Amino acid sequence: MKKHIPLKKFSQNFLIDSHIITKIVELINPKSNEALVEIGPGLAALTKPICKLIDELIIIEIDKCLLERLKKHSFYSKLIVFHKDALKVDYLELFNKKNKLIRIFGNLPYNVSTSLILYLFKKIKIIKDMNFMLQKEVAQRLIASPGSKLYGRLSIIAQYYCNIKILLHVSPKCFRPVPKVDSIFVSLIPYTDYFPYFTHNIKVLSYITNLAFQKRRKILRHSLGKIFSEKVLITLNINPRLRPENISILQYCQLSNYMIENNIYQKYIFV
Ligand code: SAM
């Protein structure tokens, strides 16, 4: 078979380190009775060993040439193939197909990983867990705490929905072509019984965090000034002179709930 030439536009950096591949498969720990979905199987570095452990795997791949190559493998009969952009897949359809919460994994295309994670959060109720290889900086943003340079909207929304754990640090040498960035393999497990944070409406939380972090250097009195007066911020125990990175997720939830409880969100957001 002719060698596949990796496409930059699809962030094709293929895993080649067998030790790391084995570790990742162990960490995902797939079981036959589960609804597993792989985003971007590529040259099957993870697909092949995972298919040894289960009977059926849903795959979503944008590159037709890579899908043609997969057809040559004996495990192909175990695959349910979606030739699609993972950002346009109706994950609810996959859930309905299997009638089970879905487990999503993949060595994600780094150019769309943040948008993809935010897109998947919109379908959080049908997801059991997500295990993703990400660019180190994106993984660090997911788990960042207040006060950190990497703390932002992604950290707040991700930690609102999920318990996130870093599972593995992966060197660029484990991929071909060698990427310019380090990688981290993470797990995101949606909260189900216990929720550490609460907002009446996630769209309002999303709106406030967006507004606050649009201008990271501005103090809250200025960045959120059009919604919250200094007096209101102080009543909510939030120092108006702080920058957005110094406010906890709990406090952002408080701000969004204040907007909802006082009926001031409709003016800004069409829910
Ligand atoms: N899983 C393989 C591995 O670990 O070697 C390939 C990982 S490579 C980083 C990313 C894969 O995602 C590629 O196969 C690429 O073609 C595919 N891909 C890129 N953008 C995509 C998208 N928007 N939707 C679905 N697949 C995509």
XYZ file of C-alpha atoms and ligand atoms in Angstrom:
298
model
C 0.000 0.000 0.000
C 1.231 3.480 -0.874
C 2.457 5.516 2.098
C -0.065 8.025 3.452
C 1.169 11.600 3.319
C -0.018 13.318 6.509
C -2.269 16.321 5.936
C -1.557 19.416 7.999
C -5.079 20.772 7.447
C -6.440 17.770 9.381
C -3.743 17.938 12.122
C -2.505 14.479 11.188
C 0.178 13.578 13.718
C -0.052 9.834 14.080
C 0.833 7.945 17.254
C 3.716 5.557 16.639
C 5.014 4.716 20.120
C 3.762 1.214 20.976
C 4.376 1.678 24.704
C 2.208 4.830 24.803
C -0.457 3.201 22.611
C -0.709 0.239 25.006
C -0.935 2.589 27.990
C -3.709 4.633 26.368
C -5.726 1.532 25.522
C -5.356 0.348 29.143
C -6.474 3.762 30.419
C -9.546 3.794 28.155
C -10.263 0.224 29.262
C -12.933 -0.487 26.626
C -15.551 -3.174 27.279
C -17.722 -5.003 24.762
C -21.031 -3.891 26.255
C -20.126 -0.195 25.970
C -20.959 2.354 23.246
C -17.497 3.472 22.145
C -16.835 6.270 19.667
C -13.409 7.162 18.291
C -12.810 10.586 16.771
C -10.135 10.538 14.069
C -8.932 6.900 13.855
C -6.274 7.897 11.300
C -3.968 4.976 10.582
C -5.643 2.926 13.357
C -2.961 3.242 16.043
C -5.681 3.044 18.709
C -8.471 1.554 16.582
C -6.661 -1.720 15.957
C -5.789 -2.647 19.572
C -9.192 -1.457 20.771
C -10.999 -3.612 18.209
C -9.155 -6.611 19.678
C -11.046 -5.985 22.927
C -14.559 -5.161 21.693
C -17.067 -6.240 19.036
C -18.180 -2.863 17.702
C -16.642 0.588 17.437
C -18.098 3.776 15.982
C -15.481 5.853 14.175
C -15.688 9.421 12.877
C -13.053 10.394 10.313
C -12.967 13.372 7.967
C -10.259 12.074 5.592
C -11.691 9.714 2.968
C -8.241 8.356 2.030
C -7.676 7.173 5.597
C -11.069 5.466 5.623
C -10.179 3.646 2.376
C -7.027 2.319 4.062
C -9.026 1.071 7.052
C -11.049 -1.169 4.711
C -7.966 -3.347 4.213
C -7.858 -4.360 7.893
C -9.535 -7.498 9.248
C -11.089 -5.483 12.113
C -12.972 -3.298 9.591
C -16.111 -5.449 10.020
C -16.297 -4.271 13.629
C -16.469 -0.612 12.628
C -19.499 1.625 12.195
C -18.053 4.316 9.973
C -19.002 7.987 9.816
C -17.184 9.877 7.102
C -17.829 13.258 8.672
C -16.455 16.299 10.393
C -16.646 15.461 14.121
C -17.896 19.006 14.692
C -20.992 18.267 12.620
C -21.895 14.839 13.945
C -25.222 14.441 15.706
C -23.984 12.622 18.826
C -27.566 12.200 19.997
C -28.105 9.942 16.990
C -25.178 7.767 18.158
C -26.645 7.599 21.649
C -30.051 6.600 20.242
C -28.442 3.987 18.001
C -26.813 2.275 20.975
C -29.366 3.293 23.605
C -26.470 3.801 25.989
C -24.355 6.657 27.274
C -21.454 7.012 24.861
C -17.746 6.858 25.626
C -15.772 9.117 23.286
C -12.025 8.925 22.796
C -9.324 9.937 20.391
C -6.018 11.509 19.654
C -7.815 14.666 18.636
C -6.935 16.883 15.682
C -5.345 19.723 17.655
C -6.659 22.460 15.335
C -10.263 21.758 16.359
C -9.883 20.188 19.815
C -11.174 23.159 21.853
C -14.215 23.710 19.608
C -14.892 19.988 19.652
C -14.811 19.778 23.452
C -17.124 22.797 23.754
C -19.444 21.226 21.139
C -19.516 17.942 23.076
C -20.359 19.736 26.335
C -23.668 20.705 24.698
C -24.469 16.980 24.588
C -23.050 16.172 28.016
C -26.152 14.251 29.179
C -25.546 11.450 26.672
C -21.814 11.095 27.409
C -20.382 8.639 29.926
C -16.796 9.823 29.594
C -14.248 11.329 27.214
C -10.581 10.366 26.922
C -8.576 12.660 24.712
C -5.029 13.326 23.618
C -4.621 17.087 23.528
C -2.009 19.716 23.011
C -0.420 20.259 26.454
C -1.604 23.865 26.687
C -5.237 22.953 26.004
C -5.134 20.236 28.688
C -3.609 22.712 31.131
C -6.330 25.237 30.336
C -8.962 22.589 31.036
C -7.684 21.990 34.562
C -6.417 25.518 35.382
C -7.398 27.149 38.693
C -8.068 30.826 39.451
C -4.876 32.852 39.528
C -3.261 30.893 36.711
C -2.456 32.474 33.354
C -4.218 29.561 31.682
C -7.450 29.929 33.686
C -10.256 31.138 31.455
C -13.618 30.420 29.930
C -12.620 26.890 28.843
C -11.479 26.013 32.412
C -14.730 27.284 33.903
C -17.102 25.582 31.469
C -15.090 22.321 31.479
C -14.838 22.121 35.271
C -18.503 23.059 35.591
C -19.435 19.941 33.609
C -16.679 17.430 34.306
C -14.184 15.962 36.696
C -10.963 16.261 34.669
C -7.781 14.273 35.203
C -4.418 14.336 33.497
C -3.531 10.713 32.789
C -0.343 10.837 30.733
C 2.292 13.268 29.480
C 3.309 12.390 25.939
C 6.460 13.541 24.175
C 6.377 14.855 20.571
C 8.692 11.931 19.708
C 5.739 9.537 20.062
C 4.102 10.960 16.899
C 4.843 11.091 13.163
C 5.237 13.705 11.872
C 6.748 15.093 15.092
C 4.518 17.946 16.310
C 5.954 21.218 17.619
C 4.037 20.855 20.893
C 3.944 18.509 23.897
C 0.806 16.459 24.457
C -1.253 15.309 27.405
C -3.816 12.509 27.579
C -6.784 13.492 29.760
C -10.036 12.038 30.990
C -13.201 14.093 31.363
C -15.957 12.480 33.390
C -19.277 14.367 33.419
C -20.738 14.924 36.877
C -23.882 12.904 37.414
C -24.904 12.560 41.096
C -22.805 15.237 42.681
C -22.437 18.656 41.028
C -19.829 20.963 42.570
C -21.244 24.034 40.795
C -24.722 25.175 39.926
C -26.226 27.677 37.533
C -29.870 27.907 36.522
C -28.763 28.422 32.940
C -25.407 27.479 31.410
C -25.916 29.992 28.571
C -25.827 32.824 31.076
C -22.650 31.467 32.690
C -21.133 31.128 29.243
C -22.120 34.697 28.355
C -20.605 36.190 31.537
C -17.331 34.277 31.251
C -17.066 35.299 27.619
C -17.591 38.942 28.500
C -15.144 38.847 31.417
C -12.325 37.093 29.550
C -12.685 39.018 26.289
C -10.550 41.644 27.976
C -8.376 39.698 30.396
C -6.440 42.722 31.608
C -9.536 44.743 32.520
C -10.821 44.719 36.086
C -14.343 43.376 36.624
C -15.791 46.805 37.410
C -15.026 47.666 33.790
C -15.470 44.394 31.931
C -18.760 43.455 33.640
C -19.786 47.052 34.365
C -22.616 47.108 31.843
C -24.414 44.357 33.814
C -23.232 44.576 37.423
C -22.804 47.798 39.339
C -19.904 48.032 41.763
C -22.427 47.836 44.597
C -23.895 44.561 43.322
C -20.427 43.020 42.937
C -19.599 43.971 46.517
C -22.941 42.560 47.769
C -21.982 39.284 46.063
C -18.657 39.386 47.903
C -16.736 39.982 44.685
C -14.047 42.635 44.686
C -14.771 44.861 41.626
C -11.062 45.615 41.270
C -10.093 42.015 40.598
C -9.263 40.695 37.127
C -11.360 37.900 35.559
C -8.702 35.252 36.315
C -9.065 35.902 40.060
C -12.724 34.910 40.304
C -13.625 31.312 41.191
C -16.063 29.133 39.228
C -18.441 29.342 42.190
C -18.372 33.144 41.953
C -19.031 33.081 38.189
C -22.014 30.816 38.938
C -23.178 33.323 41.577
C -22.975 36.122 39.014
C -24.976 34.148 36.443
C -27.610 33.193 39.033
C -27.902 36.821 40.118
C -28.643 37.774 36.508
C -31.283 35.048 36.235
C -32.923 35.591 39.615
C -33.192 39.321 38.961
C -34.496 38.839 35.425
C -31.760 40.894 33.834
C -30.392 38.272 31.483
C -33.083 38.532 28.749
C -31.807 41.980 27.903
C -28.441 40.481 26.927
C -29.109 36.907 25.923
C -31.795 35.382 23.735
C -32.253 32.041 25.450
N -5.929 8.304 15.961
C -4.820 8.434 15.065
C -3.529 8.285 15.842
O -3.579 8.395 17.073
O -2.491 8.051 15.232
C -4.827 9.753 14.314
C -4.798 11.000 15.161
S -4.531 12.492 14.228
C -3.881 13.545 15.499
C -6.156 13.198 14.058
C -7.131 12.410 13.187
O -8.367 13.118 13.128
C -6.688 12.257 11.750
O -6.986 10.958 11.306
C -7.524 13.280 10.971
O -7.745 12.966 9.628
C -8.804 13.271 11.779
N -9.546 14.527 11.715
C -9.066 15.787 11.569
N -10.047 16.699 11.631
C -11.190 16.002 11.830
C -12.560 16.364 11.973
N -12.926 17.643 11.959
N -13.477 15.395 12.142
C -13.104 14.080 12.167
N -11.831 13.667 12.034
C -10.884 14.609 11.876
